Tab-separated table of C-alpha atoms and ligand atoms in Angstrom:
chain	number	residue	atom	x	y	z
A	2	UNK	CA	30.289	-5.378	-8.124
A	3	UNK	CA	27.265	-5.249	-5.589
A	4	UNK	CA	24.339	-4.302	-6.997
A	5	UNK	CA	21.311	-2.643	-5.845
A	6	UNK	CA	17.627	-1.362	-8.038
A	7	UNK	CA	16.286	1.827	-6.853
A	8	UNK	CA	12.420	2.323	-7.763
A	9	UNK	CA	11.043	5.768	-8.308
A	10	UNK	CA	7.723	6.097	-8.519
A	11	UNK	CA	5.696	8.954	-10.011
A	12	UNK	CA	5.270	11.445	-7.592
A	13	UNK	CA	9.373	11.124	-7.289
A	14	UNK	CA	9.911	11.922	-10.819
A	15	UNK	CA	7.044	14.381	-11.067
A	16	UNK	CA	9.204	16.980	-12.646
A	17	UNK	CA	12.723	17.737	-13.379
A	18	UNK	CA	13.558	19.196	-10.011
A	19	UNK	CA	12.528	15.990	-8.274
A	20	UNK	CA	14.257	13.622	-11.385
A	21	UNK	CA	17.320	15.529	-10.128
A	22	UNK	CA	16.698	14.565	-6.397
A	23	UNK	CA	16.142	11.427	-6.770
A	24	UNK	CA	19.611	11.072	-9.429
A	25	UNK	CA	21.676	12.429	-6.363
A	26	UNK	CA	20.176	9.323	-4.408
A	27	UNK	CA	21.381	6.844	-6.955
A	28	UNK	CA	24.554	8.342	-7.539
A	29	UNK	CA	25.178	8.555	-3.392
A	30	UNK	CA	24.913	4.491	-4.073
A	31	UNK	CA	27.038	4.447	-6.903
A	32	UNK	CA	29.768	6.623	-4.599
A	33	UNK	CA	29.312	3.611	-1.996
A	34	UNK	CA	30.393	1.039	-4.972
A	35	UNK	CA	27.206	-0.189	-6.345
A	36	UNK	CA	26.230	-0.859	-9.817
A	37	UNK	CA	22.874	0.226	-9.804
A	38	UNK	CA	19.547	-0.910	-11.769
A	39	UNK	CA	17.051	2.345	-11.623
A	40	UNK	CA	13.467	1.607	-12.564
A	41	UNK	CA	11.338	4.557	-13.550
A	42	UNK	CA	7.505	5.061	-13.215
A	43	UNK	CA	5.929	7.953	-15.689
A	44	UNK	CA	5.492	11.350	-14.129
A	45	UNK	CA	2.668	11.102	-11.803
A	46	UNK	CA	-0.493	12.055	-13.662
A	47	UNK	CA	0.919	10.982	-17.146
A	48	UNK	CA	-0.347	7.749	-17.514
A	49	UNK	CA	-3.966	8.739	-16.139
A	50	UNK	CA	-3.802	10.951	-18.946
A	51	UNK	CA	-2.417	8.611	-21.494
A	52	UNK	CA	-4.982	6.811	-20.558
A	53	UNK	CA	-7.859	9.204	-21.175
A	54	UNK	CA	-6.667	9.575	-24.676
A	55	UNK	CA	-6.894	6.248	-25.562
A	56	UNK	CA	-10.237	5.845	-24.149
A	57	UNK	CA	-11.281	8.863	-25.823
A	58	UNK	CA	-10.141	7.968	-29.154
A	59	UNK	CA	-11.741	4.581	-29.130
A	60	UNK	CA	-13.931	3.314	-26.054
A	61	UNK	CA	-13.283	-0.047	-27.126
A	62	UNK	CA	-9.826	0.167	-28.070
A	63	UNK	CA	-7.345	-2.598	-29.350
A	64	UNK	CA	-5.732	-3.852	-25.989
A	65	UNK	CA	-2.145	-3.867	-28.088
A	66	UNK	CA	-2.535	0.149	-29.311
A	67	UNK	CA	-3.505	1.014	-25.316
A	68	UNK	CA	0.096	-0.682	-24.333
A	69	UNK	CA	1.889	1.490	-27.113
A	70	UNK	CA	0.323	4.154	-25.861
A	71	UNK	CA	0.554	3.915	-21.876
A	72	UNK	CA	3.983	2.420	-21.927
A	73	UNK	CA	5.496	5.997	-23.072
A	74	UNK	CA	5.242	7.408	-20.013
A	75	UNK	CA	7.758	5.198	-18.652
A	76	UNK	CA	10.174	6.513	-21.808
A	77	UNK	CA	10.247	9.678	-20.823
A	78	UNK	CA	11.264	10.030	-17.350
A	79	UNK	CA	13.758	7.150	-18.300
A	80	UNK	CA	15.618	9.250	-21.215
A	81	UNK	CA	15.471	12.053	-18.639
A	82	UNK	CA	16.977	10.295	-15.837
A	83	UNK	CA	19.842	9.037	-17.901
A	84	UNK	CA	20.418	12.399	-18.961
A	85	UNK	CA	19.969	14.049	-15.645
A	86	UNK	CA	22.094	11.135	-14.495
A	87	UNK	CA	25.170	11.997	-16.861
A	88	UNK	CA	24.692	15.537	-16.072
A	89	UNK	CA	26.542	14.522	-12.711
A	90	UNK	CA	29.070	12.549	-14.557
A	91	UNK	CA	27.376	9.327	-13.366
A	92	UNK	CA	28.078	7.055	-16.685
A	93	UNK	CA	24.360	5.595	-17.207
A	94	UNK	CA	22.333	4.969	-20.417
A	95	UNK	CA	18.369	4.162	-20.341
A	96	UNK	CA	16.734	0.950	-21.594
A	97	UNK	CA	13.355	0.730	-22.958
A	98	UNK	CA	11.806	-2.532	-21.967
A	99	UNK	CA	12.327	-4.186	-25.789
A	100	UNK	CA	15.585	-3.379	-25.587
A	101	UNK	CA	16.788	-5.242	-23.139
A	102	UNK	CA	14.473	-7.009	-23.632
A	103	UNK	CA	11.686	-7.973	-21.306
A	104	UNK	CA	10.281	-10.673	-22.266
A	105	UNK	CA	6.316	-10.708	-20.961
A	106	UNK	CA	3.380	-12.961	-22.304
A	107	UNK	CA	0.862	-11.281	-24.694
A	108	UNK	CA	-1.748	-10.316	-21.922
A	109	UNK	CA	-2.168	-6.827	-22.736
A	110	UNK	CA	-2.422	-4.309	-19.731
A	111	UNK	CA	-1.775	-7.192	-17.842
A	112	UNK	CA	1.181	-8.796	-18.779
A	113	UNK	CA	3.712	-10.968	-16.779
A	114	UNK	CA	7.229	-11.885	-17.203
A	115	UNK	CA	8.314	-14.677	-19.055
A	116	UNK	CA	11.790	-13.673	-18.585
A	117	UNK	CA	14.382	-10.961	-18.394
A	118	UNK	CA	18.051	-12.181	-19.652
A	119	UNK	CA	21.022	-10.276	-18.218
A	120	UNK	CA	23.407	-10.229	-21.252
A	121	UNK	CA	22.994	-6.149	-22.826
A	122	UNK	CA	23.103	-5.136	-19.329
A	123	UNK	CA	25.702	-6.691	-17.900
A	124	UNK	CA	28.051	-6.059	-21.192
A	125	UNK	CA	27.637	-2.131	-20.350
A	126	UNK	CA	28.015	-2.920	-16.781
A	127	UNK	CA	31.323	-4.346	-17.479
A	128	UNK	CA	32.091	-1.412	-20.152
A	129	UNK	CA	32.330	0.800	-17.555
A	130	UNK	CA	28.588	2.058	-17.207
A	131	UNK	CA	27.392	2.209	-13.785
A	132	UNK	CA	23.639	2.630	-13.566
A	133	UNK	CA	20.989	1.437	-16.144
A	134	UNK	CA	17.638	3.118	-15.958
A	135	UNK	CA	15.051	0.970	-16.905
A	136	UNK	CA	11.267	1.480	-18.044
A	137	UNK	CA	9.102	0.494	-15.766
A	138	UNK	CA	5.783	-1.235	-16.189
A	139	UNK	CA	6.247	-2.216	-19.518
A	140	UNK	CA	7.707	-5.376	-21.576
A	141	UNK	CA	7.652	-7.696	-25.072
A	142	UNK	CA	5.562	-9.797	-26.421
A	143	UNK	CA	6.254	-12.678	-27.992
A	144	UNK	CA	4.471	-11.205	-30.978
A	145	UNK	CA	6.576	-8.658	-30.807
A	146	UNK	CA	4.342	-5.806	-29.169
A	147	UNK	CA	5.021	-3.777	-26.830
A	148	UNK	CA	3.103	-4.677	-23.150
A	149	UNK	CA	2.206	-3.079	-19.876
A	150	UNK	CA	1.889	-5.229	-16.553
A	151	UNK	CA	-1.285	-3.479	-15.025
A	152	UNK	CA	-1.411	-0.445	-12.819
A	153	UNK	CA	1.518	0.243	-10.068
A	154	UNK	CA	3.401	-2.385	-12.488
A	155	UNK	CA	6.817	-0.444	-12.013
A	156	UNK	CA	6.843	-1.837	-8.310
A	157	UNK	CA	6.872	-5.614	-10.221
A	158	UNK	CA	9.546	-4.899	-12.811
A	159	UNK	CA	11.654	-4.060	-10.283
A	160	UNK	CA	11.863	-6.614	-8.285
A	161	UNK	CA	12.047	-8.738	-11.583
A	162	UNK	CA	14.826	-7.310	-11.983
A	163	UNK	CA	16.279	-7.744	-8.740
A	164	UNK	CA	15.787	-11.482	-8.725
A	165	UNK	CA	17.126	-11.939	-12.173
A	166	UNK	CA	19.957	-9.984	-11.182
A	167	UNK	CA	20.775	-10.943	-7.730
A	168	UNK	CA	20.201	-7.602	-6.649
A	169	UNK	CA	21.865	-7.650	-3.009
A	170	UNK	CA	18.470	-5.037	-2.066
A	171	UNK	CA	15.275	-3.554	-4.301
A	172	UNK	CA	14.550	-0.490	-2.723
A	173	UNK	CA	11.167	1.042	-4.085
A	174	UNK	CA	11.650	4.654	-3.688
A	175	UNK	CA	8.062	6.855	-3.037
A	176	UNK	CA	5.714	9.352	-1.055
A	177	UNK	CA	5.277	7.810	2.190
A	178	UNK	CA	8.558	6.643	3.974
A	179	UNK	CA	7.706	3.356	4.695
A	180	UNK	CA	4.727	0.831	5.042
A	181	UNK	CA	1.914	2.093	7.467
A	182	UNK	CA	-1.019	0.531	9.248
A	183	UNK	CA	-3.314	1.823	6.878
A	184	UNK	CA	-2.732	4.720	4.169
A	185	UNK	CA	-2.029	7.910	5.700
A	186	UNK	CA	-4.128	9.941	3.964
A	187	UNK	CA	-6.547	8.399	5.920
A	188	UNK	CA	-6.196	8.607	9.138
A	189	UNK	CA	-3.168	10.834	11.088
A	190	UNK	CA	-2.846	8.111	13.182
A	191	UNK	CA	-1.588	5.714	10.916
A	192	UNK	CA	2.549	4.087	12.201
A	193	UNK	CA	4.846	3.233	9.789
A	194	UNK	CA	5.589	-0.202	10.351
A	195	UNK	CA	9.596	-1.238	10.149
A	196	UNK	CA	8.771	-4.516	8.653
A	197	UNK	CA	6.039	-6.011	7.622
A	198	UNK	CA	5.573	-9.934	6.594
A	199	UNK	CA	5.344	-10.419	3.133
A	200	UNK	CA	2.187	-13.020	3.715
A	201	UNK	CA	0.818	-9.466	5.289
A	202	UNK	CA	2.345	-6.885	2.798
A	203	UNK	CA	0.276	-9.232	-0.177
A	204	UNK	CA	-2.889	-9.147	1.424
A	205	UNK	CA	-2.744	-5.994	2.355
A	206	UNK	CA	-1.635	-4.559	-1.509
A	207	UNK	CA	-4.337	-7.151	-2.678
A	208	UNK	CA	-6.939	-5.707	-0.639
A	209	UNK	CA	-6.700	-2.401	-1.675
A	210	UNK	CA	-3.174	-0.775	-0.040
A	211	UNK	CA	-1.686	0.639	-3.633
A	212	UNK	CA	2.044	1.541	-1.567
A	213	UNK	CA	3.477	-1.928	-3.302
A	214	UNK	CA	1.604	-3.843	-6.309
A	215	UNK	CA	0.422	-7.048	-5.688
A	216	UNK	CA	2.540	-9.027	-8.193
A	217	UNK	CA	5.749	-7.252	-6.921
A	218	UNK	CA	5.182	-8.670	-3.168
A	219	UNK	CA	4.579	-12.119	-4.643
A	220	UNK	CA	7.585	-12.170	-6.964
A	221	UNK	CA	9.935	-10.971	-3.823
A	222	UNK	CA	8.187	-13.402	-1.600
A	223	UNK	CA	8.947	-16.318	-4.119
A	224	UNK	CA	12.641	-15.443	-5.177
A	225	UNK	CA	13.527	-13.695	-1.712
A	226	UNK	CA	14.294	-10.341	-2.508
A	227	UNK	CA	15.434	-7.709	-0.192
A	228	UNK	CA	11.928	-5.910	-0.582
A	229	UNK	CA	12.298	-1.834	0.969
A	230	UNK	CA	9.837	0.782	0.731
A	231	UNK	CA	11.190	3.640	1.721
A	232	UNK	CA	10.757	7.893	0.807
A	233	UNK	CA	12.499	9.711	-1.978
A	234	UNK	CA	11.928	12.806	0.073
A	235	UNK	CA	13.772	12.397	2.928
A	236	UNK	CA	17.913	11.422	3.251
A	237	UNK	CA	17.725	7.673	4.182
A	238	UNK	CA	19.909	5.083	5.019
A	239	UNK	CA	20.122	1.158	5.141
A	240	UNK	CA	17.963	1.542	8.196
A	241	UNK	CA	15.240	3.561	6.626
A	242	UNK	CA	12.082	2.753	5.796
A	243	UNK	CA	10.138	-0.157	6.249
A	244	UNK	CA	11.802	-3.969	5.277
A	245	UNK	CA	9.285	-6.468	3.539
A	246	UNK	CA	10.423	-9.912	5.140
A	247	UNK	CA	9.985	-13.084	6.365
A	248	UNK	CA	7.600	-13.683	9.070
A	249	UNK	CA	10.600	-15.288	11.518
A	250	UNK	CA	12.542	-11.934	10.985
A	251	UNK	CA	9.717	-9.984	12.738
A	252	UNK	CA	10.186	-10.285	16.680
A	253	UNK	CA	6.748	-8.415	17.513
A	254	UNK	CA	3.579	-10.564	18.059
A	255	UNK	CA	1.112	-8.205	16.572
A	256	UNK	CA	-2.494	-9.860	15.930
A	257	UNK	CA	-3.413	-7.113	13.046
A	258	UNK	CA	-1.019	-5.630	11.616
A	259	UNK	CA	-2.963	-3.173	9.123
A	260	UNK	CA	-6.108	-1.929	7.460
A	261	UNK	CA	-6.520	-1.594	3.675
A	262	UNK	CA	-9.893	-0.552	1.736
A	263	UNK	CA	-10.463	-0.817	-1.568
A	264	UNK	CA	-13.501	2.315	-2.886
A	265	UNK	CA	-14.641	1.349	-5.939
A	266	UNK	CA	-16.338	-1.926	-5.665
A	267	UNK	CA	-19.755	-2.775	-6.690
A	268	UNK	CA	-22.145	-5.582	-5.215
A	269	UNK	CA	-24.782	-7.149	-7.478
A	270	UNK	CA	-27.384	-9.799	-6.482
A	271	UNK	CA	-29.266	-12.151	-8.320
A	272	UNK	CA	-32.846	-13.055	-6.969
A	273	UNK	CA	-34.534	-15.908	-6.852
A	274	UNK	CA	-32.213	-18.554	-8.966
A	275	UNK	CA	-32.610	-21.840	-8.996
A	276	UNK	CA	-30.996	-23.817	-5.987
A	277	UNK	CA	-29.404	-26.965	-7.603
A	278	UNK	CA	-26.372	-28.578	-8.232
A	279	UNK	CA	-24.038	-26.581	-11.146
A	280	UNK	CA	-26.348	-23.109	-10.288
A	281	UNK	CA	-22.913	-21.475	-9.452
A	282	UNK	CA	-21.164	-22.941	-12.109
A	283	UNK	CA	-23.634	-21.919	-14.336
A	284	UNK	CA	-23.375	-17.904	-13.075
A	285	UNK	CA	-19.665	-17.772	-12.357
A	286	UNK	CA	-18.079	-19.538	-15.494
A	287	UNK	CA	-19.855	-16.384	-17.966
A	288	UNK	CA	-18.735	-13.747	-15.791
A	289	UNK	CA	-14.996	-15.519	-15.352
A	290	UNK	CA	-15.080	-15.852	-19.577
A	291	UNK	CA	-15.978	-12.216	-19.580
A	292	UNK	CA	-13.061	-11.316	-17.398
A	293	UNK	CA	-15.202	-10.331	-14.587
A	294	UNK	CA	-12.812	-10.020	-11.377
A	295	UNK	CA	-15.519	-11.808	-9.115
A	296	UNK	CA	-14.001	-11.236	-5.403
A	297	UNK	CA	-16.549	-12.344	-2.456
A	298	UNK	CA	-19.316	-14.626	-3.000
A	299	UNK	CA	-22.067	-15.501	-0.754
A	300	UNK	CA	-25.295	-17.943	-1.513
A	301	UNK	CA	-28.329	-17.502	0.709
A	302	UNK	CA	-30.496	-20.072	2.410
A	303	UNK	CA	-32.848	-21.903	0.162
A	304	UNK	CA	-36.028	-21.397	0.095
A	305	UNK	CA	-38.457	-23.568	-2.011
A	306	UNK	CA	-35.966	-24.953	-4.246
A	307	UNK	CA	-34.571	-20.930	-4.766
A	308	UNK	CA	-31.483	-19.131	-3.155
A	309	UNK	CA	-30.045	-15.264	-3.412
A	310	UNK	CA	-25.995	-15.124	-5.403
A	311	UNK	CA	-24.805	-12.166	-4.066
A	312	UNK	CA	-21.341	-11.381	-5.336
A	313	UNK	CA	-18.472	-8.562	-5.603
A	314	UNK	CA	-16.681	-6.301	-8.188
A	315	UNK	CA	-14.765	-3.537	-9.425
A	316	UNK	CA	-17.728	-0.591	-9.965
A	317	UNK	CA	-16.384	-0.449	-13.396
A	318	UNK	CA	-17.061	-3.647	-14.517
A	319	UNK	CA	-20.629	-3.887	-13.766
A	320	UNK	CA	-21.650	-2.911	-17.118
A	321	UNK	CA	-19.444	-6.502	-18.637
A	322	UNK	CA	-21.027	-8.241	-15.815
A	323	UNK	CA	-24.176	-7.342	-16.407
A	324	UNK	CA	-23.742	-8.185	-20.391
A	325	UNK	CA	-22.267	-11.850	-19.504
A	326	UNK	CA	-25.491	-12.509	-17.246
A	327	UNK	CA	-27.826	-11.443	-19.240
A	328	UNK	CA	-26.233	-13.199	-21.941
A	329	UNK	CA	-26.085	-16.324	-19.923
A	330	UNK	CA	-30.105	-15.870	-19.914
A	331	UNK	CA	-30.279	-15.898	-23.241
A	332	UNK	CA	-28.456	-18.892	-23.768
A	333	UNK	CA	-30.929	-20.782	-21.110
A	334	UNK	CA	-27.343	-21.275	-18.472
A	335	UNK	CA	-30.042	-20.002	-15.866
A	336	UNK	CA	-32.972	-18.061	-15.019
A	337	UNK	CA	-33.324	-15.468	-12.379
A	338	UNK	CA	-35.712	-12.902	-11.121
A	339	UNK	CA	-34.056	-9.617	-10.484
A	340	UNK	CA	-30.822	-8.389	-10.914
A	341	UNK	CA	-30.067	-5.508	-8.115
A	342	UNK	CA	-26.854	-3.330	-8.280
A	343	UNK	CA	-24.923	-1.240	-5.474
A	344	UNK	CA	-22.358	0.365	-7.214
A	345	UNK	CA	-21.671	2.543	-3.778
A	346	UNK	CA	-19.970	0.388	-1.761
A	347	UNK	CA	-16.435	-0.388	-0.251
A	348	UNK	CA	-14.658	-3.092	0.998
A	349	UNK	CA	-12.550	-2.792	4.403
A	350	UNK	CA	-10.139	-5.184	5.396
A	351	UNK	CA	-7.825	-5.662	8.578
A	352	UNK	CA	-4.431	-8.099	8.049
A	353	UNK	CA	-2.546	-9.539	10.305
A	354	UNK	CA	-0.652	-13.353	10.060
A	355	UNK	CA	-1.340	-13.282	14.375
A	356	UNK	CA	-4.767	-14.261	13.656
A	357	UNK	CA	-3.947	-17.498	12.782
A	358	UNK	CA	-3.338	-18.162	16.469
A	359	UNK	CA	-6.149	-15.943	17.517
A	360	UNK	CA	-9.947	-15.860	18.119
A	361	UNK	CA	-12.311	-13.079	18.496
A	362	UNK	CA	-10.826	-11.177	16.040
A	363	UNK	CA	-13.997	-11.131	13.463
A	364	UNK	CA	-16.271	-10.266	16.443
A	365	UNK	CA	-14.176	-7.602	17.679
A	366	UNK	CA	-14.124	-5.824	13.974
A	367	UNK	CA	-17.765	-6.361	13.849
A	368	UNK	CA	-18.491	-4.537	16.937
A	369	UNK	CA	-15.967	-1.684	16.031
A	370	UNK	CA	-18.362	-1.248	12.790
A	371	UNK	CA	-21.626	-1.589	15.019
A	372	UNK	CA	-20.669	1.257	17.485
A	373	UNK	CA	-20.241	3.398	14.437
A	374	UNK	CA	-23.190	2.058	13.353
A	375	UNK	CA	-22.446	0.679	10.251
A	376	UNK	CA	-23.999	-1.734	8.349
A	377	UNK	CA	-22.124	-4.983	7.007
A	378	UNK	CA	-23.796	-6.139	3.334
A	379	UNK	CA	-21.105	-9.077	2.916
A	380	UNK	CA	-17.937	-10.614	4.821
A	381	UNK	CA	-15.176	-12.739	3.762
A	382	UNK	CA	-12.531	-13.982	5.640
A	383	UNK	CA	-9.406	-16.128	5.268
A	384	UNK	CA	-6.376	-17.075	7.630
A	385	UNK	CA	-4.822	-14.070	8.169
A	386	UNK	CA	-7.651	-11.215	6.877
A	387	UNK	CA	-10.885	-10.206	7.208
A	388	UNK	CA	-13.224	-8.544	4.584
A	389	UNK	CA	-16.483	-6.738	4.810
A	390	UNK	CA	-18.566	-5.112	2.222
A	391	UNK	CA	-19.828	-1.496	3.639
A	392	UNK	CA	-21.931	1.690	2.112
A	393	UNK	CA	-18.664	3.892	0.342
A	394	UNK	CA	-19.655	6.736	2.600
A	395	UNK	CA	-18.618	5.099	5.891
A	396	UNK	CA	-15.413	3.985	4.260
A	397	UNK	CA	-13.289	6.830	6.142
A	398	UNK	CA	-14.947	6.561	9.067
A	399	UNK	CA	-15.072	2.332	8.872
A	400	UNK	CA	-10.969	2.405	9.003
A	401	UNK	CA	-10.296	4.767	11.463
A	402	UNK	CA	-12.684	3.483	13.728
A	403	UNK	CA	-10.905	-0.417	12.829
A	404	UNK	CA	-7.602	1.496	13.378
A	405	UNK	CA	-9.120	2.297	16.446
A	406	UNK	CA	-10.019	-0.768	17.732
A	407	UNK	CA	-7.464	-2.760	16.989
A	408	UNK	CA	-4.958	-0.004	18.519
A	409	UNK	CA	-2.781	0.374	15.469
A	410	UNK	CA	-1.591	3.916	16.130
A	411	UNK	CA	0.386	1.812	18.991
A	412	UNK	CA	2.322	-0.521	16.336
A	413	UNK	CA	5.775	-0.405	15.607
B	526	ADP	P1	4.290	5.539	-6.459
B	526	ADP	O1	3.802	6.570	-7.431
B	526	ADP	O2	5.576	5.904	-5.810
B	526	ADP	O3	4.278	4.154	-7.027
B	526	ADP	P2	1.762	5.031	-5.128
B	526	ADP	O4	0.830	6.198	-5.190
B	526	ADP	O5	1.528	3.916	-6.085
B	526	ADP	O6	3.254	5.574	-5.243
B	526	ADP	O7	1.773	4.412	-3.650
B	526	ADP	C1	2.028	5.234	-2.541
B	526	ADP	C2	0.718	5.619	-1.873
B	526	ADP	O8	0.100	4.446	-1.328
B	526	ADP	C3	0.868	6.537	-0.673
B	526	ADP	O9	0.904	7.881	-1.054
B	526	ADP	C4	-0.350	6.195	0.183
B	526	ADP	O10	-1.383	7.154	0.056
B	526	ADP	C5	-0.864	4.884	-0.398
B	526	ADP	N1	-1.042	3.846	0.630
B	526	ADP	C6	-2.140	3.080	0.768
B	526	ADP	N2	-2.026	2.257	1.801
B	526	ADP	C7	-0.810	2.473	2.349
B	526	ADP	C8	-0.116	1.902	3.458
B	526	ADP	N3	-0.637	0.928	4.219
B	526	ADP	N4	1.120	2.382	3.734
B	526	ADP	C9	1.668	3.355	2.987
B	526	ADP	N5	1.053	3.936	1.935
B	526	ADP	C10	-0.178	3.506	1.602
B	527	LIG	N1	2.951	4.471	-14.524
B	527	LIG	C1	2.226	3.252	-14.231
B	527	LIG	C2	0.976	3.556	-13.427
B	527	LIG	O1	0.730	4.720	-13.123
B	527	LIG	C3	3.074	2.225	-13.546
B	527	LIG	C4	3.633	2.634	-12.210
B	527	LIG	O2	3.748	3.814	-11.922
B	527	LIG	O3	3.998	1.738	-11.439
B	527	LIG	O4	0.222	2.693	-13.124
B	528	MG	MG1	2.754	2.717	-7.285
């Protein structure tokens, strides 16, 4: 039998009525002759508040009790979709991730696969069972606790699961019916793109777009899946949506492709440190042991034997970062004179794999930003993206005016 996964994400399970709508979907597949794999998300707004609870009951909480707590979510609509499911005489049962099982190392809340074997599922594929609905974002440890693979982690288990199963498409079912040039809650103006490079598509979800998570482009990218996004509100077909490919399948020459922002970063400087050899070594090993997500880094000129480290982070680690340097300090790593914090800031980035072949593009995003008049604090670029660091309240403003400039609403 051909098979196929269907994703649905939280905002298409967000109550029964939409559970239902998006069980006629699968079982319009099922009618065409697929088995189908459906992965589940929690109800949108459950694990935010699963979440709460556990930070409420202990601030800082044991990493393996969060899992067991945010994984449930997942149970839920998974139980309910099954039922919903064989409420239309669709044979389906659910799987929790340990029982099929999903095997994931022991990084709590951030978990990756280690593998997924095919065996249970198949053997009620060939009893006669024709969808399995699978908990998302969740797996096993080798320990034998339940895990969770990080935020948006449904997106990743299912295209696990379409590479371990040879899925013939993974089809990630949400709000938006496709891939656009930047989110569309930003800016009206914002084209849905029908495909969209998978080089592109992981920049862009690294840099901030939350439509596909990170992992899940990388995983598709490495074991080619068939990667779709595409809406649960809207009848679609096998033309719908936008395709996640290969860079050759893509016939337009576009030079940017999209813009992505990420809000809640923070920038913190360090003043006056020592300029000598091992002085970054020195700063960045603490705040890596710490698990400080360090993102762009610039050094200043030096002057008398100092320099400025200016670096980025999520807002909401600044309080571990500032812990590991001060720490650091302690120790004698390094001395400093002043630590200075701008938790207000956001980074803005535009994507696009036809930079590679062209120039200017930096100095045309700059001068976008400049007629707006804002201010650039930091910039980062690589082959196919560009990165600044901007004050969070020009963040709408910074990615229509990019969107602008770079003539997105024109894409295709
Ligand atoms: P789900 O609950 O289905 O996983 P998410 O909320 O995780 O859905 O992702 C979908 C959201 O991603 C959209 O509602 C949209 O606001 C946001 N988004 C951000 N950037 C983009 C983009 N470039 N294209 C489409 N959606 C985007
Ligand atoms: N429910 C999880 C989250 O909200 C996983 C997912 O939806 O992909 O992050
Ligand atoms: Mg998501």
């Amino acid at each position: 039998m051909p098979l196929l996964v269907m994703k649905f994400g939280g905002t298409s399970v967000a109550d029964l009525s939409r559970i239902k709508n998006a069980a006629a979907k699968v079982k319009r597949e099922v009618e065409r002759g697929y088995d189908v794999i459906v992965i589940v998300s929690a109800m949108s707004g459950k694990t935010n508040e699963l979440v709460g609870w556990v930070e409420q009951t202990s601030p800082l909480f044991d990493a393996r009790e969060y899992d067991a707590v945010v994984a449930s979510g997942e149970n839920v609509t998974a139980g309910l979709m099954a039922l919903t499911l064989q409420e239309m005489d669709v044979p389906a049962r659910s799987w929790q991730g340990w029982q099929v099982p999903i095997h994931t190392t022991s990084a709590h809340s951030a978990a990756r696969f280690v593998s997924i074997p095919r065996d249970n599922l198949d053997a009620k594929f060939a009893e006669g069972f024709k969808v399995a609905v699978v908990a998302g974002f969740q797996g096993l440890s080798a320990e034998g606790r339940i895990t969770t693979l990080g935020r948006g982690g449904s997106d990743t288990t299912a295209v696990a699961f379409a590479a371990a199963f040879g899925a013939e498409r993974c089809d990630i079912y949400t709000d938006v019916d496709g891939v656009y040039t930047t989110d569309p809650r930003i800016t009206e103006k914002a084209r849905k793109l029908k495909r969209i490079a998978f080089e592109e598509m992981l920049e862009l979800a690294s840099l901030g777009a939350k439509v596909l998570q990170t992992r899940s482009v990388e995983l598709a990218m490495r074991y080619k899946v068939r990667l779709r996004v595409l809406s649960s509100f809207e009848d679609t077909d096998e033309n719908s949506g936008t395709l996640v490919c290969d860079e050759d399948e893509i016939m337009e020459s576009r030079v940017v492709s999209g813009v992505a922002y990420s809000r809640d970063e923070a920038k913190m400087t360090l003043l006056k440190v020592a300029d000598r050899p091992g002085i970054a070594a020195a700063i960045f090993g603490p705040l890596a042991e710490a698990g400080v997500n360090v993102d762009m880094i610039v050094q200043n000129i030096s002057e008398e034997g100092f320099t400025d480290m200016t670096f980025s982070c999520p807002v909401n680690q600044i309080k571990r970062a500032e812990k590991a340097i001060s720490e650091a300090r302690v120790r004698g790593a390094y001395e400093y004179g002043e630590l200075v914090v701008d938790d207000a800031v956001a980074k803005i980035s535009v994507v696009g794999i036809g930079m590679r072949s062209h120039a200017g593009v930096a100095a045309q995003m700059f001068a976008a930003l400049a007629a707006e008049n804002v201010n650039i604090k930091v910039i980062s670029t690589s082959e196919i993206k560009i990165s600044v660091l901007i004050d969070r309240k020009y963040m709408e403003l910074a990615v229509q005016a990019l969107h602008d400039a770079f003539q997105l609403d024109k894409a295709s």
